[in-house]
CSV table of C-alpha atoms in Angstrom, one decimal:
chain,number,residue,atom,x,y,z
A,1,UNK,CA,0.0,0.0,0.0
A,2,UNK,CA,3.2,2.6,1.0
A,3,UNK,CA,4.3,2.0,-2.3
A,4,UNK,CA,1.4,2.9,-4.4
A,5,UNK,CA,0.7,5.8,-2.5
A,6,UNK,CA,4.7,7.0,-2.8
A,7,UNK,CA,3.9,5.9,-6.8
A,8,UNK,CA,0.7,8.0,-6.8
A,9,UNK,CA,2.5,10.8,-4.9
A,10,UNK,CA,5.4,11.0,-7.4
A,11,UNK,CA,3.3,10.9,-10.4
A,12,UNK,CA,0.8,13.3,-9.8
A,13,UNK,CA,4.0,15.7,-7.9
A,14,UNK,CA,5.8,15.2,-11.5
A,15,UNK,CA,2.1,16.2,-13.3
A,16,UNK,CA,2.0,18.9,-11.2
A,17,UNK,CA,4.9,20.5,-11.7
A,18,UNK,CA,4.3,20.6,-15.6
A,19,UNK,CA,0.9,22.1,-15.7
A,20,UNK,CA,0.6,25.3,-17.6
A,21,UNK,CA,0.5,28.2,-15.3
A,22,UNK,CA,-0.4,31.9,-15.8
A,23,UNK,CA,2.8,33.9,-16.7
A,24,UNK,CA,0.7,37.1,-18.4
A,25,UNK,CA,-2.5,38.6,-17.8
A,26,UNK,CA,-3.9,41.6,-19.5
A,27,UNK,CA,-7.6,42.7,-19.0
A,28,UNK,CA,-7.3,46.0,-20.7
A,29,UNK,CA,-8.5,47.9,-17.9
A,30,UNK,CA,-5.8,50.9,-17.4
A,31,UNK,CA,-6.6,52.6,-14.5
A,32,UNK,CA,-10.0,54.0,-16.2
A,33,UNK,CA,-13.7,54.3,-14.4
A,34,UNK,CA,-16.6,52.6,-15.8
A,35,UNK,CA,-18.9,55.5,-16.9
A,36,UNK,CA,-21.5,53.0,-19.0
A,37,UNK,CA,-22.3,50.1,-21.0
A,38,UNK,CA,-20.4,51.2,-25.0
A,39,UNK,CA,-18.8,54.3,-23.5
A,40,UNK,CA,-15.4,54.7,-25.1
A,41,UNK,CA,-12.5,55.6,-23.8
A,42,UNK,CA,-9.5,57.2,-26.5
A,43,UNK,CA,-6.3,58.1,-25.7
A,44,UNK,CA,-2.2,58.2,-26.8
A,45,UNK,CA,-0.8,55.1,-24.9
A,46,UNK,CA,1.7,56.8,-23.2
A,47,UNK,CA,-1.0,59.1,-21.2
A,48,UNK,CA,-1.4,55.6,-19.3
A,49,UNK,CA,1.9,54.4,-18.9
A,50,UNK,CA,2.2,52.8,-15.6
A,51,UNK,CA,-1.5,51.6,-15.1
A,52,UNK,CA,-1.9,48.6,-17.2
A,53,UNK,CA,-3.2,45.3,-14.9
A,54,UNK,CA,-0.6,43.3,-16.7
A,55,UNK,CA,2.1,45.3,-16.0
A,56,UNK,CA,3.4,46.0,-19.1
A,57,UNK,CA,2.7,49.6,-21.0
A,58,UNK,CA,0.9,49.1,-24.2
A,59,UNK,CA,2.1,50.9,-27.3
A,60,UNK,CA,0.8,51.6,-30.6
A,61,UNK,CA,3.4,53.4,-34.1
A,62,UNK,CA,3.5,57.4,-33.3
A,63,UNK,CA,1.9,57.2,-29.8
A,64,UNK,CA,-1.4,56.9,-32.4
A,65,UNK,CA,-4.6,56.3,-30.2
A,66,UNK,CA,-5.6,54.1,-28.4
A,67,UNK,CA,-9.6,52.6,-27.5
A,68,UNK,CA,-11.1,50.8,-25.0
A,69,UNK,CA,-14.8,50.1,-25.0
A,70,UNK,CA,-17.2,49.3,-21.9
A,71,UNK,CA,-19.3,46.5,-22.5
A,72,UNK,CA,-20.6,43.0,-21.6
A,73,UNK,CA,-20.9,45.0,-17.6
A,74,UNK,CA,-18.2,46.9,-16.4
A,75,UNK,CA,-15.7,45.2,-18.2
A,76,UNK,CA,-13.3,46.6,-20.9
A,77,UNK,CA,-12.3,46.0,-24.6
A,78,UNK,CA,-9.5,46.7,-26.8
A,79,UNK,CA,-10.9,48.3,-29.5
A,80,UNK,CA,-9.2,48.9,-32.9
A,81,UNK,CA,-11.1,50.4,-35.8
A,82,UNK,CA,-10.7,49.1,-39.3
A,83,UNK,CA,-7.3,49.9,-41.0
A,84,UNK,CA,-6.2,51.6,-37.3
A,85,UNK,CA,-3.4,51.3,-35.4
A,86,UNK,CA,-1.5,48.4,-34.7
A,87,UNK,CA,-1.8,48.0,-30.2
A,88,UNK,CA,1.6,46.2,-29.0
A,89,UNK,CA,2.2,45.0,-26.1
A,90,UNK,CA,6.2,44.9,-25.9
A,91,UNK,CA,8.5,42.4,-24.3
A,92,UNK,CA,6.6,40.3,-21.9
A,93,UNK,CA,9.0,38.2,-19.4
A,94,UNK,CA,8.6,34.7,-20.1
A,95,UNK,CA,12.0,33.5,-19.0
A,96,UNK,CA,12.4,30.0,-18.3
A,97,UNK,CA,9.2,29.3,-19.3
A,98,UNK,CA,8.2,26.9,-22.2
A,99,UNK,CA,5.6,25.6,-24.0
A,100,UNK,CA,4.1,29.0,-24.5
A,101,UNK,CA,0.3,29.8,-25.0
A,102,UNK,CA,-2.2,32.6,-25.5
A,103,UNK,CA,-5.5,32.8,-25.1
A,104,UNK,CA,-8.1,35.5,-25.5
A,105,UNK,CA,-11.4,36.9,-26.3
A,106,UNK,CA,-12.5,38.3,-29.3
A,107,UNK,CA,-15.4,39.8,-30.8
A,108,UNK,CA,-16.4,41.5,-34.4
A,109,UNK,CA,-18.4,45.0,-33.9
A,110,UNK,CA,-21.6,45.2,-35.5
A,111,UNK,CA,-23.5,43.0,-38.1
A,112,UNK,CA,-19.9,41.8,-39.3
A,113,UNK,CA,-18.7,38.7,-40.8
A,114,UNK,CA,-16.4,36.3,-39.3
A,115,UNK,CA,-12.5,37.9,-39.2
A,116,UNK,CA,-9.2,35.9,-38.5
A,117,UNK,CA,-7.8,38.9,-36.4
A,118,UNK,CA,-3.9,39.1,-37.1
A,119,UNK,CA,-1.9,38.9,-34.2
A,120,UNK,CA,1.9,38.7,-34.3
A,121,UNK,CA,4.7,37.4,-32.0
A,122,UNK,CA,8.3,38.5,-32.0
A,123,UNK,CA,10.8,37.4,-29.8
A,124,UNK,CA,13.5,39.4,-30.8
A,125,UNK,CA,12.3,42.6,-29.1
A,126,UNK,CA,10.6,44.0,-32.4
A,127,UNK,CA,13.0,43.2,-34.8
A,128,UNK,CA,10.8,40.5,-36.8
A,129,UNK,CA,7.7,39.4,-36.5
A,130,UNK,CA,5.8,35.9,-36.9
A,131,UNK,CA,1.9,36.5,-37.1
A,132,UNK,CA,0.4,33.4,-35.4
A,133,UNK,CA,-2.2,31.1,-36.5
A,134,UNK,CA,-5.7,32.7,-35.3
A,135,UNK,CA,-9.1,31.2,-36.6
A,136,UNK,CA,-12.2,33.2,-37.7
A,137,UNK,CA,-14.3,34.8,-35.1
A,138,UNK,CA,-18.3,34.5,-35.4
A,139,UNK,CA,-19.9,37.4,-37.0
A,140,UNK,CA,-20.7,40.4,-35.3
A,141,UNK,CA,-20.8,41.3,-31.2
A,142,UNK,CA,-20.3,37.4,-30.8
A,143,UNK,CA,-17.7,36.9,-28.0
A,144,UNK,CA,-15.5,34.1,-29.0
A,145,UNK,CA,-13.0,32.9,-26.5
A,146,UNK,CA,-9.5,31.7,-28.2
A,147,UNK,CA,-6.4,29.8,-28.0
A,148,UNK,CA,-3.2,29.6,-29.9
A,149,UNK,CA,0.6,29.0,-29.5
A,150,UNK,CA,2.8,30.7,-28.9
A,151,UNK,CA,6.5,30.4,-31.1
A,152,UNK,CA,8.4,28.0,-29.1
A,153,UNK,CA,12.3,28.0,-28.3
A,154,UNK,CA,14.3,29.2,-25.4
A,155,UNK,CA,13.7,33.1,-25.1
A,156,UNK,CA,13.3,35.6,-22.2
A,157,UNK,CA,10.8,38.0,-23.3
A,158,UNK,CA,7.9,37.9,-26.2
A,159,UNK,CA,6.6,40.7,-27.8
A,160,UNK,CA,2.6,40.8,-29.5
A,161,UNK,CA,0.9,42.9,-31.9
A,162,UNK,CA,-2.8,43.1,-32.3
A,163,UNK,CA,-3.4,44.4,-35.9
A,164,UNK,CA,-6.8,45.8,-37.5
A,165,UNK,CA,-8.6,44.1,-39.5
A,166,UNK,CA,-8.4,45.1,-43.3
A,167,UNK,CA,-10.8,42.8,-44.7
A,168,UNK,CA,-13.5,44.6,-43.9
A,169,UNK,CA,-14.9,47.8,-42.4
A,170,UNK,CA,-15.7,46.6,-38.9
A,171,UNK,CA,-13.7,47.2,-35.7
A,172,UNK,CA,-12.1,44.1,-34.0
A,173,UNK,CA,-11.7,43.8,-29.9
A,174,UNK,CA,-10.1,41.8,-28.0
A,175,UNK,CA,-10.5,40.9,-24.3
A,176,UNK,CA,-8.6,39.6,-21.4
A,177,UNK,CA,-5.1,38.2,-22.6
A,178,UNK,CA,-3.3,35.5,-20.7
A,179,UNK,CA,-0.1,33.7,-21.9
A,180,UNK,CA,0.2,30.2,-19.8
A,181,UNK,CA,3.3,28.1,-19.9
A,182,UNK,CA,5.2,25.2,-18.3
A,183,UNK,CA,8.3,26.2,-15.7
């Protein structure tokens, strides 16, 4: 009996220690009141530098504006229009981390048809880029939650662009960001 319990205890102890665990979490909250349900929120990144829940300052090309949304309660979305500007969230510590993944919500604005949002990786702090394989979303104001790897290899930091969507003349948000990985 000891020594299926020490076999049970040393099996699920090794299980343990390789479950994924949260490394990253961004809500896209910033600091900012809730006022009401589709109130909007735009601003230059910087003006908020310091107040992001994931604790990393967002950053868009130019200091170009950026938009949250209330919706779905009190919570908050990262809104980009169509054709706007790229929102990156720059060097996220992942050291000694592997097996690296992402998952967020998304959602479509309006009566729009499904979008693959673009969303790209670097891991060289910016220098190149790798966009990663997203699926469609439903069509419009349905909340799909998603899921996707992240490049693997043995880096310290990961960088992610969300991009706008080009395909058509909706806005794309996105919603609580969490990169999980094995220690």
């Amino acid at each position: 009996m000891k020594k299926i319990a020490l076999l049970f205890w040393a099996l699920t102890t090794g299980m343990l220690a390789k479950a994924q665990q949260t490394v990253y979490a961004e809500n896209f909250e910033s600091n900012v009141a809730y006022v009401s349900d589709a109130y909007m929120y735009s601003f230059a990144p910087s003006t908020k530098a310091g107040t992001w829940n994931g604790g990393v300052n967002l950053k868009t090309d130019g200091d170009a504006k950026i938009n949250l949304r209330q919706g779905w309660g009190n919570g908050f979305l990262l809104k980009i229009e169509f054709k706007g500007a790229a929102v990156t969230i720059p060097n996220i510590n992942v050291a000694g981390f592997t097996n690296l993944k992402l998952s967020y919500e998304f959602v479509v604005e309006d009566e729009g048809d499904a979008v693959v949002p673009k969303i790209e990786a670097s891991i060289d702090g910016g220098a190149s880029w790798v966009t990663l394989p997203t699926v469609a979303s439903g069509a419009g104001w349905n909340r799909d939650a998603k899921s996707v790897a992240l490049p693997s290899g043995n880096y310290k930091t990961i960088s992610l662009r969300m991009n706008a969507n080009t395909l058509s003349a909706n806005a794309i948000m996105f919603d609580n960001f969490v990169i999980t990985g094995t220690k």
